[in-house]
């Protein structure tokens, strides 16, 4: 560990100054930072309190905060004028769109499941027992602030989540660095601070250390297969949110033999995977299924499950498959994987069409379980999410199997339904931040400009990550080609240009 990260301890640091303001982490928690951290980050931790966006808090002192470029006239130096306009354009294209935590006084918006107090209490207990090493305080801030942006059903085990993540944190050096760079990346994406750029650079430094350490950890005889898979999961997590597509896909392929060694098979049964011990396998399954959608390539594994008898597990087990983590109903994930398998199967066009019709029927007729949540507004939103995924899966069948035109009645209906259902899901938070694949798939079939605008806005309005802008750019290119040729374009022509 010492060869990878060296921690610096400042005996004179004021505990209050270095506790995370606004997150209620106990004041007696020391904040200790690797020595690769820019000196500005320590002071930045005193600025963690969310504040309304202003030009100075964005680090763009000369940027106009209105929606039109400022009018620079008079004797202003031409170079300053040009630079100011460039900064304005940059802010419009790349500036944060989602403020998180939200500044409005709506408690159910930030923590609709009311579990943050339980998470905070678990941090206090672990701190009192001296189980948390100082650098893990960055992760504590991350879980208190962003857990519901990275875990769909973040309320399953709030009293255990930090302790469990602490165990993962200790498994390997590369995994630890992967977790840290993701946490810092989120702060750089969402904290409206003058030091956003420094945080972003530090996240990249941590990531660079992680990928340097990864080969050593993967070849180490002292690390378990699970520890190695966890390291890849955490590094891929950063690559996903940072939009590092080539590395993300390469590490996904690198994880295949590890997953195969864990499950002992080439089939992943999502309806029989649950619990913390299967978390990394389920994360990989999600990546495998949706990477195949994005790149139009076969999955690395098969995804066969008995849909007639959904699992030997109690149907009420909420921590099953990928739904608890990513929000996509498990049966829909299985049927998406089957659709991809059919797309690449060597069979006749007639047989492919018949099987596609059966897949569409299964998707249309499946009865989802009751959406669970503490608040009624969240139950309604999660029920809408289930139906949004249903219509996205129908559209994928029409994309991959039927090659349908956007004017197809079923396609038009599903696009309209996704737009209508999304209106009950508040933009920018949970569960909206897990719906980008559905908005994208619907967008590729959208014909009307207002529908395109709505779906593109939902993608960009769901978060501040780079990969969201990649999705929006891909949609723009698809629409441009469709409008120029008069024929429906396809994202299949754009492999590895975006990620779901």
Tab-separated table of C-alpha atoms in Angstrom:
chain	number	residue	atom	x	y	z
A	1	UNK	CA	0.000	0.000	0.000
A	2	UNK	CA	2.793	2.409	0.882
A	3	UNK	CA	4.188	2.086	-2.646
A	4	UNK	CA	0.868	3.166	-4.117
A	5	UNK	CA	-0.546	5.810	-1.762
A	6	UNK	CA	1.264	7.642	0.996
A	7	UNK	CA	-0.927	9.364	3.507
A	8	UNK	CA	0.078	12.628	5.131
A	9	UNK	CA	-1.089	13.342	8.635
A	10	UNK	CA	-1.340	16.898	9.884
A	11	UNK	CA	-1.425	16.894	13.681
A	12	UNK	CA	-2.421	20.558	13.714
A	13	UNK	CA	-5.455	20.304	11.422
A	14	UNK	CA	-8.558	21.737	13.021
A	15	UNK	CA	-11.094	18.937	13.226
A	16	UNK	CA	-14.043	21.158	12.606
A	17	UNK	CA	-12.506	22.799	9.573
A	18	UNK	CA	-11.796	19.464	7.955
A	19	UNK	CA	-15.088	17.765	8.698
A	20	UNK	CA	-17.477	17.757	5.777
A	21	UNK	CA	-19.834	20.664	6.181
A	22	UNK	CA	-23.391	19.912	5.230
A	23	UNK	CA	-22.966	16.147	5.509
A	24	UNK	CA	-23.004	15.834	9.312
A	25	UNK	CA	-20.029	13.516	9.471
A	26	UNK	CA	-18.830	13.532	13.081
A	27	UNK	CA	-16.505	16.424	13.779
A	28	UNK	CA	-13.933	14.153	15.386
A	29	UNK	CA	-13.286	12.430	12.072
A	30	UNK	CA	-9.864	13.475	10.766
A	31	UNK	CA	-9.617	14.120	7.070
A	32	UNK	CA	-6.399	12.741	5.653
A	33	UNK	CA	-5.471	12.988	2.022
A	34	UNK	CA	-2.887	11.270	-0.205
A	35	UNK	CA	0.096	13.472	-0.915
A	36	UNK	CA	-0.780	13.525	-4.610
A	37	UNK	CA	-3.760	15.688	-3.702
A	38	UNK	CA	-3.462	19.328	-4.720
A	39	UNK	CA	-3.214	21.553	-1.691
A	40	UNK	CA	-6.432	23.255	-2.736
A	41	UNK	CA	-8.549	20.196	-1.975
A	42	UNK	CA	-8.022	20.471	1.756
A	43	UNK	CA	-9.450	23.978	1.695
A	44	UNK	CA	-12.111	22.824	-0.730
A	45	UNK	CA	-13.452	20.425	1.866
A	46	UNK	CA	-14.419	23.480	3.864
A	47	UNK	CA	-16.553	24.548	0.909
A	48	UNK	CA	-18.607	21.381	0.608
A	49	UNK	CA	-21.799	23.133	1.718
A	50	UNK	CA	-24.063	23.344	-1.387
A	51	UNK	CA	-24.731	26.883	-2.529
A	52	UNK	CA	-26.698	28.516	-5.280
A	53	UNK	CA	-24.730	28.764	-8.524
A	54	UNK	CA	-23.039	32.085	-9.146
A	55	UNK	CA	-20.425	33.110	-11.685
A	56	UNK	CA	-17.731	33.166	-9.008
A	57	UNK	CA	-18.700	29.765	-7.575
A	58	UNK	CA	-18.300	28.289	-11.042
A	59	UNK	CA	-14.863	29.795	-11.370
A	60	UNK	CA	-16.056	31.898	-14.312
A	61	UNK	CA	-16.001	35.407	-12.941
A	62	UNK	CA	-16.739	37.082	-16.253
A	63	UNK	CA	-19.509	34.746	-17.347
A	64	UNK	CA	-22.987	36.144	-17.760
A	65	UNK	CA	-25.618	34.221	-15.820
A	66	UNK	CA	-28.380	34.969	-18.315
A	67	UNK	CA	-29.354	32.694	-21.180
A	68	UNK	CA	-28.003	34.957	-23.922
A	69	UNK	CA	-24.393	35.959	-24.552
A	70	UNK	CA	-23.345	39.248	-22.984
A	71	UNK	CA	-23.090	42.234	-25.296
A	72	UNK	CA	-19.540	43.499	-25.196
A	73	UNK	CA	-19.361	47.001	-26.620
A	74	UNK	CA	-17.325	50.111	-26.091
A	75	UNK	CA	-13.611	50.180	-25.413
A	76	UNK	CA	-13.285	46.662	-23.951
A	77	UNK	CA	-10.204	44.897	-25.167
A	78	UNK	CA	-11.074	42.582	-28.076
A	79	UNK	CA	-9.155	39.672	-26.590
A	80	UNK	CA	-11.041	39.957	-23.307
A	81	UNK	CA	-14.298	40.087	-25.260
A	82	UNK	CA	-13.387	36.909	-27.124
A	83	UNK	CA	-12.312	35.127	-23.953
A	84	UNK	CA	-15.488	36.095	-22.139
A	85	UNK	CA	-17.671	34.815	-24.952
A	86	UNK	CA	-15.688	31.586	-25.033
A	87	UNK	CA	-16.197	31.163	-21.294
A	88	UNK	CA	-19.906	31.803	-21.702
A	89	UNK	CA	-20.158	29.187	-24.441
A	90	UNK	CA	-18.160	26.735	-22.349
A	91	UNK	CA	-20.468	27.241	-19.381
A	92	UNK	CA	-23.523	26.639	-21.556
A	93	UNK	CA	-22.093	23.447	-23.057
A	94	UNK	CA	-20.224	21.958	-20.127
A	95	UNK	CA	-21.300	23.768	-16.988
A	96	UNK	CA	-23.157	21.821	-14.298
A	97	UNK	CA	-26.835	21.364	-15.039
A	98	UNK	CA	-27.865	19.509	-11.908
A	99	UNK	CA	-27.248	20.906	-8.424
A	100	UNK	CA	-26.662	18.102	-5.932
A	101	UNK	CA	-27.520	18.080	-3.104
A	102	UNK	CA	-30.516	20.148	-4.242
A	103	UNK	CA	-30.773	23.615	-2.761
A	104	UNK	CA	-34.560	23.741	-2.579
A	105	UNK	CA	-36.064	22.859	0.821
A	106	UNK	CA	-37.628	19.589	-0.323
A	107	UNK	CA	-36.459	16.818	1.980
A	108	UNK	CA	-38.098	14.115	-0.086
A	109	UNK	CA	-36.142	15.253	-3.148
A	110	UNK	CA	-32.680	14.548	-1.747
A	111	UNK	CA	-33.518	11.593	0.510
A	112	UNK	CA	-36.982	10.296	-0.436
A	113	UNK	CA	-36.433	7.069	1.494
A	114	UNK	CA	-35.316	8.903	4.658
A	115	UNK	CA	-32.297	6.684	5.239
A	116	UNK	CA	-29.467	9.248	5.412
A	117	UNK	CA	-29.772	9.431	9.239
A	118	UNK	CA	-29.188	5.669	9.435
A	119	UNK	CA	-26.137	5.958	7.182
A	120	UNK	CA	-24.819	8.840	9.265
A	121	UNK	CA	-25.295	6.816	12.445
A	122	UNK	CA	-23.399	3.857	10.998
A	123	UNK	CA	-20.509	6.183	10.135
A	124	UNK	CA	-20.484	7.460	13.721
A	125	UNK	CA	-20.392	3.918	15.092
A	126	UNK	CA	-17.567	2.858	12.785
A	127	UNK	CA	-15.637	6.012	13.659
A	128	UNK	CA	-16.037	5.475	17.401
A	129	UNK	CA	-14.705	1.949	16.986
A	130	UNK	CA	-11.712	3.338	15.071
A	131	UNK	CA	-12.546	1.087	12.119
A	132	UNK	CA	-12.475	3.862	9.522
A	133	UNK	CA	-9.073	4.910	8.242
A	134	UNK	CA	-8.832	8.669	7.675
A	135	UNK	CA	-8.838	8.606	3.869
A	136	UNK	CA	-12.142	6.718	3.930
A	137	UNK	CA	-13.804	9.924	5.153
A	138	UNK	CA	-13.846	11.018	1.512
A	139	UNK	CA	-15.978	7.934	0.846
A	140	UNK	CA	-18.230	8.737	3.812
A	141	UNK	CA	-18.952	12.135	2.288
A	142	UNK	CA	-19.616	10.392	-1.027
A	143	UNK	CA	-22.166	7.954	0.439
A	144	UNK	CA	-23.967	10.646	2.419
A	145	UNK	CA	-24.238	12.864	-0.639
A	146	UNK	CA	-24.345	10.670	-3.726
A	147	UNK	CA	-25.410	7.146	-2.742
A	148	UNK	CA	-28.866	7.604	-4.257
A	149	UNK	CA	-27.253	8.634	-7.541
A	150	UNK	CA	-25.237	5.414	-7.864
A	151	UNK	CA	-27.552	2.819	-6.258
A	152	UNK	CA	-31.165	2.760	-7.465
A	153	UNK	CA	-32.687	1.230	-4.337
A	154	UNK	CA	-30.258	2.865	-1.947
A	155	UNK	CA	-32.497	2.198	1.074
A	156	UNK	CA	-32.185	-1.592	1.203
A	157	UNK	CA	-29.601	-1.843	3.994
A	158	UNK	CA	-28.663	1.719	5.022
A	159	UNK	CA	-27.251	0.600	8.360
A	160	UNK	CA	-24.852	-1.808	6.605
A	161	UNK	CA	-23.860	-0.038	3.413
A	162	UNK	CA	-20.899	1.960	4.764
A	163	UNK	CA	-19.468	-1.004	6.669
A	164	UNK	CA	-19.793	-3.159	3.570
A	165	UNK	CA	-18.161	-0.534	1.368
A	166	UNK	CA	-15.372	-0.210	3.929
A	167	UNK	CA	-14.713	-3.934	3.499
A	168	UNK	CA	-14.540	-3.443	-0.282
A	169	UNK	CA	-12.243	-0.458	0.254
A	170	UNK	CA	-9.712	-2.681	2.018
A	171	UNK	CA	-9.656	-5.506	-0.538
A	172	UNK	CA	-6.993	-4.104	-2.873
A	173	UNK	CA	-4.960	-0.991	-3.601
A	174	UNK	CA	-6.357	-0.546	-7.104
A	175	UNK	CA	-9.925	-1.006	-5.887
A	176	UNK	CA	-9.356	1.571	-3.156
A	177	UNK	CA	-8.000	4.058	-5.686
A	178	UNK	CA	-10.911	3.314	-8.004
A	179	UNK	CA	-13.413	4.122	-5.271
A	180	UNK	CA	-11.589	7.328	-4.356
A	181	UNK	CA	-11.318	8.647	-7.902
A	182	UNK	CA	-15.052	8.083	-8.434
A	183	UNK	CA	-15.880	9.905	-5.204
A	184	UNK	CA	-13.698	12.879	-6.146
A	185	UNK	CA	-15.104	12.869	-9.692
A	186	UNK	CA	-18.632	13.203	-8.316
A	187	UNK	CA	-17.569	16.149	-6.186
A	188	UNK	CA	-16.015	17.817	-9.223
A	189	UNK	CA	-19.174	17.177	-11.238
A	190	UNK	CA	-21.688	18.449	-8.697
A	191	UNK	CA	-20.055	20.835	-6.236
A	192	UNK	CA	-20.355	24.387	-7.511
A	193	UNK	CA	-16.938	25.524	-6.413
A	194	UNK	CA	-14.024	27.572	-7.676
A	195	UNK	CA	-11.937	24.448	-7.171
A	196	UNK	CA	-13.956	22.166	-9.444
A	197	UNK	CA	-11.105	22.030	-11.940
A	198	UNK	CA	-8.604	21.010	-9.235
A	199	UNK	CA	-10.910	18.247	-8.060
A	200	UNK	CA	-11.327	17.003	-11.603
A	201	UNK	CA	-7.565	16.862	-12.109
A	202	UNK	CA	-7.092	15.075	-8.806
A	203	UNK	CA	-9.696	12.471	-9.792
A	204	UNK	CA	-7.664	11.837	-12.944
A	205	UNK	CA	-4.474	11.486	-10.886
A	206	UNK	CA	-6.119	8.911	-8.635
A	207	UNK	CA	-7.416	7.054	-11.676
A	208	UNK	CA	-3.940	7.025	-13.198
A	209	UNK	CA	-2.581	5.470	-10.002
A	210	UNK	CA	-5.411	2.928	-10.025
A	211	UNK	CA	-4.695	1.693	-13.554
A	212	UNK	CA	-0.969	1.529	-12.767
A	213	UNK	CA	-1.665	-0.637	-9.733
A	214	UNK	CA	-4.324	-2.818	-11.395
A	215	UNK	CA	-1.969	-5.219	-13.274
A	216	UNK	CA	-0.053	-5.847	-10.052
A	217	UNK	CA	-3.252	-6.654	-8.179
A	218	UNK	CA	-4.656	-8.858	-10.944
A	219	UNK	CA	-1.451	-10.910	-11.007
A	220	UNK	CA	-1.093	-11.104	-7.231
A	221	UNK	CA	-1.463	-14.621	-5.765
A	222	UNK	CA	-2.417	-13.032	-2.452
A	223	UNK	CA	-5.678	-11.537	-3.714
A	224	UNK	CA	-8.865	-13.526	-4.150
A	225	UNK	CA	-10.786	-13.620	-7.415
A	226	UNK	CA	-13.519	-11.532	-5.792
A	227	UNK	CA	-10.969	-8.896	-4.733
A	228	UNK	CA	-9.659	-8.703	-8.291
A	229	UNK	CA	-13.166	-8.460	-9.737
A	230	UNK	CA	-14.032	-5.755	-7.207
A	231	UNK	CA	-10.996	-3.746	-8.307
A	232	UNK	CA	-12.119	-3.910	-11.930
A	233	UNK	CA	-15.680	-2.988	-10.955
A	234	UNK	CA	-14.572	0.128	-9.091
A	235	UNK	CA	-12.206	1.282	-11.824
A	236	UNK	CA	-14.855	0.705	-14.504
A	237	UNK	CA	-17.270	2.702	-12.381
A	238	UNK	CA	-15.010	5.738	-12.711
A	239	UNK	CA	-14.477	5.121	-16.420
A	240	UNK	CA	-18.231	4.965	-16.966
A	241	UNK	CA	-18.964	8.270	-15.257
A	242	UNK	CA	-15.881	9.964	-16.738
A	243	UNK	CA	-16.726	8.850	-20.275
A	244	UNK	CA	-13.450	6.938	-20.763
A	245	UNK	CA	-15.039	4.574	-23.262
A	246	UNK	CA	-12.090	2.609	-24.641
A	247	UNK	CA	-10.725	1.823	-21.175
A	248	UNK	CA	-14.191	0.987	-19.874
A	249	UNK	CA	-14.863	-1.549	-22.615
A	250	UNK	CA	-11.347	-3.009	-22.377
A	251	UNK	CA	-11.626	-3.575	-18.635
A	252	UNK	CA	-15.068	-5.117	-19.134
A	253	UNK	CA	-13.498	-7.721	-21.410
A	254	UNK	CA	-10.710	-8.222	-18.865
A	255	UNK	CA	-13.302	-9.063	-16.202
A	256	UNK	CA	-14.845	-11.928	-18.201
A	257	UNK	CA	-12.553	-14.768	-16.984
A	258	UNK	CA	-12.877	-13.563	-13.391
A	259	UNK	CA	-16.675	-13.632	-13.578
A	260	UNK	CA	-16.582	-17.048	-15.201
A	261	UNK	CA	-14.349	-18.306	-12.395
A	262	UNK	CA	-16.748	-16.933	-9.769
A	263	UNK	CA	-19.965	-18.385	-11.214
A	264	UNK	CA	-18.407	-21.524	-12.700
A	265	UNK	CA	-20.549	-21.262	-15.812
A	266	UNK	CA	-21.094	-19.324	-19.014
A	267	UNK	CA	-24.658	-18.511	-17.986
A	268	UNK	CA	-25.661	-15.789	-15.539
A	269	UNK	CA	-29.086	-16.338	-13.983
A	270	UNK	CA	-30.105	-12.871	-12.825
A	271	UNK	CA	-33.152	-14.207	-11.002
A	272	UNK	CA	-30.944	-16.280	-8.732
A	273	UNK	CA	-28.342	-13.676	-7.809
A	274	UNK	CA	-28.743	-11.608	-4.669
A	275	UNK	CA	-26.776	-10.410	-1.673
A	276	UNK	CA	-23.547	-8.499	-1.178
A	277	UNK	CA	-21.417	-11.454	-2.261
A	278	UNK	CA	-22.868	-11.278	-5.804
A	279	UNK	CA	-22.706	-7.488	-6.185
A	280	UNK	CA	-19.752	-7.433	-8.584
A	281	UNK	CA	-21.149	-10.241	-10.734
A	282	UNK	CA	-24.443	-8.359	-11.013
A	283	UNK	CA	-22.606	-5.155	-11.911
A	284	UNK	CA	-20.708	-7.030	-14.596
A	285	UNK	CA	-23.939	-8.562	-15.925
A	286	UNK	CA	-25.421	-5.093	-16.290
A	287	UNK	CA	-22.329	-3.865	-18.122
A	288	UNK	CA	-22.292	-6.930	-20.367
A	289	UNK	CA	-25.959	-6.646	-21.366
A	290	UNK	CA	-25.940	-2.913	-21.952
A	291	UNK	CA	-22.501	-2.774	-23.542
A	292	UNK	CA	-23.871	-5.204	-26.117
A	293	UNK	CA	-26.804	-2.858	-26.709
A	294	UNK	CA	-24.514	0.137	-27.138
A	295	UNK	CA	-21.929	-1.575	-29.365
A	296	UNK	CA	-24.259	-3.963	-31.244
A	297	UNK	CA	-22.029	-6.886	-30.283
A	298	UNK	CA	-22.904	-10.210	-28.608
A	299	UNK	CA	-22.793	-10.501	-24.830
A	300	UNK	CA	-19.908	-12.363	-23.223
A	301	UNK	CA	-22.330	-14.574	-21.271
A	302	UNK	CA	-25.764	-16.059	-21.826
A	303	UNK	CA	-28.595	-14.870	-19.579
A	304	UNK	CA	-31.035	-17.715	-19.257
A	305	UNK	CA	-33.536	-17.653	-16.412
A	306	UNK	CA	-36.745	-19.556	-15.757
A	307	UNK	CA	-39.343	-16.864	-16.322
A	308	UNK	CA	-42.170	-19.274	-15.599
A	309	UNK	CA	-40.876	-19.714	-12.058
A	310	UNK	CA	-38.834	-16.589	-11.320
A	311	UNK	CA	-36.155	-17.986	-9.129
A	312	UNK	CA	-35.848	-20.348	-6.268
A	313	UNK	CA	-35.705	-17.152	-4.262
A	314	UNK	CA	-38.575	-15.441	-2.497
A	315	UNK	CA	-40.169	-13.009	-4.950
A	316	UNK	CA	-40.109	-10.371	-2.208
A	317	UNK	CA	-36.305	-10.396	-2.146
A	318	UNK	CA	-35.609	-6.870	-3.323
A	319	UNK	CA	-31.833	-7.208	-3.516
A	320	UNK	CA	-31.969	-9.526	-6.526
A	321	UNK	CA	-30.415	-9.228	-9.948
A	322	UNK	CA	-29.697	-5.803	-11.404
A	323	UNK	CA	-32.903	-3.953	-10.518
A	324	UNK	CA	-31.879	-2.946	-6.998
A	325	UNK	CA	-28.628	-1.467	-8.321
A	326	UNK	CA	-29.576	0.016	-11.694
A	327	UNK	CA	-33.377	0.210	-11.741
A	328	UNK	CA	-34.073	-1.989	-14.764
A	329	UNK	CA	-36.562	-4.763	-13.870
A	330	UNK	CA	-34.711	-8.072	-13.819
A	331	UNK	CA	-37.066	-9.767	-16.267
A	332	UNK	CA	-36.618	-6.894	-18.712
A	333	UNK	CA	-32.827	-7.238	-18.411
A	334	UNK	CA	-33.124	-10.959	-19.179
A	335	UNK	CA	-35.349	-10.271	-22.195
A	336	UNK	CA	-32.999	-7.561	-23.461
A	337	UNK	CA	-30.162	-10.097	-23.320
A	338	UNK	CA	-32.314	-12.638	-25.160
A	339	UNK	CA	-33.062	-10.047	-27.825
A	340	UNK	CA	-29.354	-9.430	-28.318
A	341	UNK	CA	-28.699	-13.174	-28.506
A	342	UNK	CA	-31.430	-13.547	-31.146
A	343	UNK	CA	-29.999	-10.633	-33.090
A	344	UNK	CA	-26.658	-12.410	-33.429
A	345	UNK	CA	-28.037	-15.951	-33.792
A	346	UNK	CA	-27.478	-17.847	-37.023
A	347	UNK	CA	-31.062	-18.477	-38.018
A	348	UNK	CA	-33.458	-17.697	-40.831
A	349	UNK	CA	-35.159	-14.333	-41.119
A	350	UNK	CA	-38.532	-16.014	-40.654
A	351	UNK	CA	-37.455	-17.784	-37.465
A	352	UNK	CA	-35.840	-14.605	-36.122
A	353	UNK	CA	-39.065	-12.699	-36.736
A	354	UNK	CA	-41.188	-15.343	-35.021
A	355	UNK	CA	-38.917	-15.409	-31.986
A	356	UNK	CA	-38.888	-11.613	-31.951
A	357	UNK	CA	-42.685	-11.584	-31.853
A	358	UNK	CA	-42.592	-13.939	-28.872
A	359	UNK	CA	-40.096	-11.697	-27.083
A	360	UNK	CA	-42.293	-8.676	-27.734
A	361	UNK	CA	-45.301	-10.548	-26.350
A	362	UNK	CA	-43.414	-11.507	-23.194
A	363	UNK	CA	-42.317	-7.915	-22.662
A	364	UNK	CA	-45.811	-6.533	-23.218
A	365	UNK	CA	-47.583	-9.068	-21.002
A	366	UNK	CA	-45.183	-9.316	-18.060
A	367	UNK	CA	-46.748	-8.327	-14.743
A	368	UNK	CA	-44.282	-6.403	-12.608
A	369	UNK	CA	-44.256	-6.714	-8.845
A	370	UNK	CA	-45.539	-3.901	-6.683
A	371	UNK	CA	-43.108	-0.986	-6.560
A	372	UNK	CA	-41.933	-0.479	-2.979
A	373	UNK	CA	-40.890	2.790	-1.367
A	374	UNK	CA	-41.490	4.699	1.838
A	375	UNK	CA	-43.167	7.682	0.173
A	376	UNK	CA	-46.104	7.485	-2.212
A	377	UNK	CA	-44.405	9.843	-4.688
A	378	UNK	CA	-41.460	7.456	-4.946
A	379	UNK	CA	-43.752	4.446	-5.368
A	380	UNK	CA	-45.470	6.215	-8.260
A	381	UNK	CA	-42.108	7.129	-9.792
A	382	UNK	CA	-40.791	3.562	-9.508
A	383	UNK	CA	-43.968	2.162	-11.057
A	384	UNK	CA	-43.433	4.590	-13.946
A	385	UNK	CA	-39.809	3.434	-14.217
A	386	UNK	CA	-40.953	-0.175	-14.648
A	387	UNK	CA	-43.254	0.809	-17.502
A	388	UNK	CA	-40.623	3.030	-19.111
A	389	UNK	CA	-38.269	0.057	-19.206
A	390	UNK	CA	-41.033	-2.099	-20.704
A	391	UNK	CA	-41.455	0.305	-23.610
A	392	UNK	CA	-37.688	0.701	-24.061
A	393	UNK	CA	-37.392	-3.093	-24.339
A	394	UNK	CA	-40.169	-3.159	-26.945
A	395	UNK	CA	-38.305	-0.515	-28.928
A	396	UNK	CA	-35.096	-2.534	-28.695
A	397	UNK	CA	-36.854	-5.564	-30.205
A	398	UNK	CA	-38.028	-3.350	-33.066
A	399	UNK	CA	-34.518	-1.946	-33.462
A	400	UNK	CA	-32.539	-5.189	-33.260
A	401	UNK	CA	-34.954	-7.759	-34.736
A	402	UNK	CA	-37.678	-6.111	-36.812
A	403	UNK	CA	-35.612	-3.140	-38.089
A	404	UNK	CA	-38.786	-1.094	-37.773
A	405	UNK	CA	-39.243	2.424	-39.104
A	406	UNK	CA	-40.109	5.179	-36.601
A	407	UNK	CA	-43.539	5.412	-38.224
A	408	UNK	CA	-44.403	1.882	-37.051
A	409	UNK	CA	-47.524	2.180	-34.814
A	410	UNK	CA	-46.027	0.141	-31.970
A	411	UNK	CA	-42.820	2.152	-32.102
A	412	UNK	CA	-44.660	5.468	-32.104
A	413	UNK	CA	-46.809	4.329	-29.187
A	414	UNK	CA	-43.809	3.273	-27.093
A	415	UNK	CA	-41.961	6.537	-27.763
A	416	UNK	CA	-45.026	8.513	-26.696
A	417	UNK	CA	-45.500	6.353	-23.609
A	418	UNK	CA	-41.899	6.830	-22.479
A	419	UNK	CA	-42.261	10.601	-22.809
A	420	UNK	CA	-45.602	10.574	-20.999
A	421	UNK	CA	-44.425	8.295	-18.186
A	422	UNK	CA	-41.236	10.288	-17.674
A	423	UNK	CA	-43.352	13.329	-16.833
A	424	UNK	CA	-44.082	11.817	-13.405
A	425	UNK	CA	-40.350	11.301	-12.728
A	426	UNK	CA	-38.726	14.487	-11.465
A	427	UNK	CA	-35.641	15.315	-13.560
A	428	UNK	CA	-32.163	15.173	-12.090
A	429	UNK	CA	-32.495	12.851	-9.106
A	430	UNK	CA	-33.376	9.282	-8.202
A	431	UNK	CA	-34.854	7.475	-10.170
A	432	UNK	CA	-34.386	9.778	-13.176
A	433	UNK	CA	-30.590	9.469	-13.138
A	434	UNK	CA	-30.929	5.752	-13.989
A	435	UNK	CA	-33.150	6.170	-17.062
A	436	UNK	CA	-30.717	7.503	-19.687
A	437	UNK	CA	-30.682	4.260	-21.745
A	438	UNK	CA	-34.458	4.390	-22.099
A	439	UNK	CA	-34.443	8.054	-23.123
A	440	UNK	CA	-31.740	7.338	-25.684
A	441	UNK	CA	-33.489	4.320	-27.210
A	442	UNK	CA	-36.739	6.275	-27.471
A	443	UNK	CA	-34.843	9.225	-28.912
A	444	UNK	CA	-33.447	7.181	-31.795
A	445	UNK	CA	-37.032	6.542	-32.937
A	446	UNK	CA	-38.366	10.055	-32.290
A	447	UNK	CA	-39.544	11.958	-35.366
A	448	UNK	CA	-41.178	15.098	-34.001
A	449	UNK	CA	-38.817	17.886	-32.990
A	450	UNK	CA	-40.620	18.416	-29.694
A	451	UNK	CA	-40.193	14.728	-28.817
A	452	UNK	CA	-36.520	14.859	-29.723
A	453	UNK	CA	-36.039	17.969	-27.632
A	454	UNK	CA	-37.827	16.389	-24.666
A	455	UNK	CA	-35.785	13.181	-24.733
A	456	UNK	CA	-32.467	14.934	-25.315
A	457	UNK	CA	-33.256	17.301	-22.446
A	458	UNK	CA	-34.102	14.379	-20.165
A	459	UNK	CA	-30.699	12.832	-20.862
A	460	UNK	CA	-28.749	16.030	-20.238
A	461	UNK	CA	-30.946	16.988	-17.296
A	462	UNK	CA	-30.392	13.728	-15.447
A	463	UNK	CA	-26.843	14.513	-14.340
A	464	UNK	CA	-23.563	16.276	-15.067
A	465	UNK	CA	-21.459	13.334	-16.259
A	466	UNK	CA	-19.522	13.267	-19.542
A	467	UNK	CA	-21.189	10.101	-20.800
A	468	UNK	CA	-24.543	11.911	-20.866
A	469	UNK	CA	-23.142	14.401	-23.357
A	470	UNK	CA	-21.820	11.492	-25.421
A	471	UNK	CA	-25.361	10.101	-25.562
A	472	UNK	CA	-26.779	13.483	-26.583
A	473	UNK	CA	-24.124	13.884	-29.279
A	474	UNK	CA	-24.875	10.413	-30.646
A	475	UNK	CA	-28.581	11.304	-30.820
A	476	UNK	CA	-27.786	14.530	-32.674
A	477	UNK	CA	-25.772	12.593	-35.246
A	478	UNK	CA	-28.495	9.964	-35.671
A	479	UNK	CA	-31.153	12.627	-36.186
A	480	UNK	CA	-28.986	14.556	-38.638
A	481	UNK	CA	-28.397	11.451	-40.742
A	482	UNK	CA	-32.070	10.468	-40.582
A	483	UNK	CA	-33.205	13.913	-41.689
A	484	UNK	CA	-30.627	14.126	-44.483
A	485	UNK	CA	-31.288	10.693	-45.991
A	486	UNK	CA	-34.971	10.332	-45.244
A	487	UNK	CA	-34.199	6.876	-43.880
A	488	UNK	CA	-34.111	5.803	-40.263
A	489	UNK	CA	-30.545	5.860	-38.968
A	490	UNK	CA	-29.267	3.474	-36.304
A	491	UNK	CA	-26.903	3.669	-33.373
A	492	UNK	CA	-25.505	0.317	-34.554
A	493	UNK	CA	-23.330	2.315	-36.929
A	494	UNK	CA	-21.664	4.097	-34.020
A	495	UNK	CA	-19.966	1.336	-31.999
A	496	UNK	CA	-18.145	2.419	-28.844
A	497	UNK	CA	-19.052	6.084	-29.310
A	498	UNK	CA	-21.143	6.076	-26.143
A	499	UNK	CA	-21.998	3.908	-23.166
A	500	UNK	CA	-25.235	3.030	-21.354
